[in-house]
PDB file of C-alpha atoms in Angstrom:
ATOM      1  CA  MET A  25       0.000   0.000   0.000  1.00 53.00           C
ATOM      2  CA  GLN A  26       1.402   3.373  -1.043  1.00 64.00           C
ATOM      3  CA  LYS A  27       1.266   6.341   1.314  1.00 69.00           C
ATOM      4  CA  ASP A  28      -0.090   9.652  -0.007  1.00 66.00           C
ATOM      5  CA  THR A  29       2.558  12.352  -0.045  1.00 78.00           C
ATOM      6  CA  PHE A  30       0.217  15.356   0.026  1.00 86.00           C
ATOM      7  CA  PRO A  31      -2.102  15.956   2.996  1.00 85.00           C
ATOM      8  CA  LYS A  32      -5.825  16.016   2.313  1.00 91.00           C
ATOM      9  CA  PHE A  33      -8.678  17.849   3.986  1.00 93.00           C
ATOM     10  CA  ILE A  34     -10.013  15.964   7.019  1.00 93.00           C
ATOM     11  CA  GLN A  35     -13.752  15.460   6.555  1.00 95.00           C
ATOM     12  CA  ASN A  36     -14.504  14.317  10.104  1.00 95.00           C
ATOM     13  CA  TYR A  37     -14.969  17.463  12.249  1.00 93.00           C
ATOM     14  CA  LYS A  38     -13.857  15.913  15.547  1.00 96.00           C
ATOM     15  CA  GLN A  39     -10.744  14.415  13.988  1.00 96.00           C
ATOM     16  CA  ARG A  40      -9.965  17.734  12.241  1.00 93.00           C
ATOM     17  CA  VAL A  41     -10.214  19.713  15.509  1.00 91.00           C
ATOM     18  CA  THR A  42      -8.028  17.181  17.319  1.00 95.00           C
ATOM     19  CA  THR A  43      -5.419  17.280  14.550  1.00 94.00           C
ATOM     20  CA  LEU A  44      -5.426  21.084  14.565  1.00 91.00           C
ATOM     21  CA  SER A  45      -4.881  21.205  18.308  1.00 91.00           C
ATOM     22  CA  LYS A  46      -2.007  18.710  18.241  1.00 95.00           C
ATOM     23  CA  ARG A  47      -0.248  20.236  15.240  1.00 94.00           C
ATOM     24  CA  LYS A  48      -0.643  23.796  16.509  1.00 92.00           C
ATOM     25  CA  ARG A  49       0.916  22.778  19.817  1.00 93.00           C
ATOM     26  CA  SER A  50       3.783  21.077  17.950  1.00 94.00           C
ATOM     27  CA  LEU A  51       4.417  24.161  15.800  1.00 94.00           C
ATOM     28  CA  LEU A  52       4.512  26.408  18.863  1.00 91.00           C
ATOM     29  CA  LYS A  53       6.887  24.011  20.627  1.00 93.00           C
ATOM     30  CA  LYS A  54       9.233  23.889  17.611  1.00 94.00           C
ATOM     31  CA  ALA A  55       9.238  27.684  17.311  1.00 92.00           C
ATOM     32  CA  ILE A  56      10.167  28.021  20.989  1.00 91.00           C
ATOM     33  CA  GLU A  57      12.912  25.407  20.575  1.00 93.00           C
ATOM     34  CA  LEU A  58      14.344  27.277  17.568  1.00 92.00           C
ATOM     35  CA  SER A  59      14.325  30.517  19.513  1.00 90.00           C
ATOM     36  CA  VAL A  60      16.138  29.060  22.525  1.00 91.00           C
ATOM     37  CA  MET A  61      18.544  26.616  20.879  1.00 94.00           C
ATOM     38  CA  CYS A  62      19.599  28.789  17.931  1.00 94.00           C
ATOM     39  CA  ASP A  63      19.293  32.215  19.564  1.00 90.00           C
ATOM     40  CA  LEU A  64      16.715  33.381  17.011  1.00 87.00           C
ATOM     41  CA  GLU A  65      13.966  35.959  17.187  1.00 83.00           C
ATOM     42  CA  VAL A  66      10.753  34.109  16.377  1.00 86.00           C
ATOM     43  CA  PHE A  67       7.426  35.689  15.554  1.00 83.00           C
ATOM     44  CA  MET A  68       4.703  33.262  14.534  1.00 87.00           C
ATOM     45  CA  ILE A  69       1.054  33.859  13.758  1.00 85.00           C
ATOM     46  CA  ILE A  70      -1.602  31.212  13.221  1.00 87.00           C
ATOM     47  CA  PHE A  71      -4.924  32.606  12.038  1.00 86.00           C
ATOM     48  CA  ASP A  72      -8.137  30.571  12.186  1.00 85.00           C
ATOM     49  CA  LYS A  73     -10.351  32.164   9.537  1.00 85.00           C
ATOM     50  CA  LYS A  74     -13.510  30.334  10.609  1.00 84.00           C
ATOM     51  CA  LYS A  75     -13.281  31.424  14.238  1.00 85.00           C
ATOM     52  CA  GLN A  76     -11.539  34.714  13.390  1.00 86.00           C
ATOM     53  CA  LYS A  77      -8.947  33.872  16.044  1.00 85.00           C
ATOM     54  CA  LEU A  78      -5.291  34.774  16.026  1.00 83.00           C
ATOM     55  CA  PHE A  79      -2.648  32.706  17.831  1.00 83.00           C
ATOM     56  CA  GLU A  80       0.623  34.552  18.241  1.00 83.00           C
ATOM     57  CA  LEU A  81       4.062  33.650  19.568  1.00 84.00           C
ATOM     58  CA  ASN A  82       6.769  36.228  20.267  1.00 85.00           C
ATOM     59  CA  SER A  83      10.193  35.150  21.436  1.00 82.00           C
ATOM     60  CA  ASN A  84      10.887  38.728  22.525  1.00 78.00           C
ATOM     61  CA  PRO A  85       8.305  41.226  23.820  1.00 79.00           C
ATOM     62  CA  MET A  86       9.853  43.939  21.617  1.00 78.00           C
ATOM     63  CA  PHE A  87       9.477  41.737  18.529  1.00 72.00           C
ATOM     64  CA  ASP A  88       6.104  42.108  16.811  1.00 67.00           C
ATOM     65  CA  SER A  89       4.495  42.454  13.387  1.00 68.00           C
ATOM     66  CA  LYS A  90       5.775  46.035  13.012  1.00 72.00           C
ATOM     67  CA  VAL A  91       9.353  44.842  13.462  1.00 70.00           C
ATOM     68  CA  VAL A  92       8.760  42.058  10.935  1.00 67.00           C
ATOM     69  CA  ASN A  93       7.441  44.575   8.388  1.00 72.00           C
ATOM     70  CA  GLU A  94      10.488  46.794   8.912  1.00 76.00           C
ATOM     71  CA  MET A  95      12.788  43.804   8.408  1.00 68.00           C
ATOM     72  CA  LEU A  96      11.124  42.930   5.102  1.00 65.00           C
TER      73      LEU A  96
END
């Protein structure tokens, strides 16, 4: 049996919510690890368009979206 290489939309609502929660937590954990282990400034935003919710991670309180825009 061959494994699909591209992720597909999860039809089951409960499974989709569970997957979102687990993967979001993993992303946040990895971003924190990168910040600490590699001495990086990390600014991460996850936006849930259905709930209109924003999840944000700043590795430094002085580091925000304005700083990111200036860097770009």
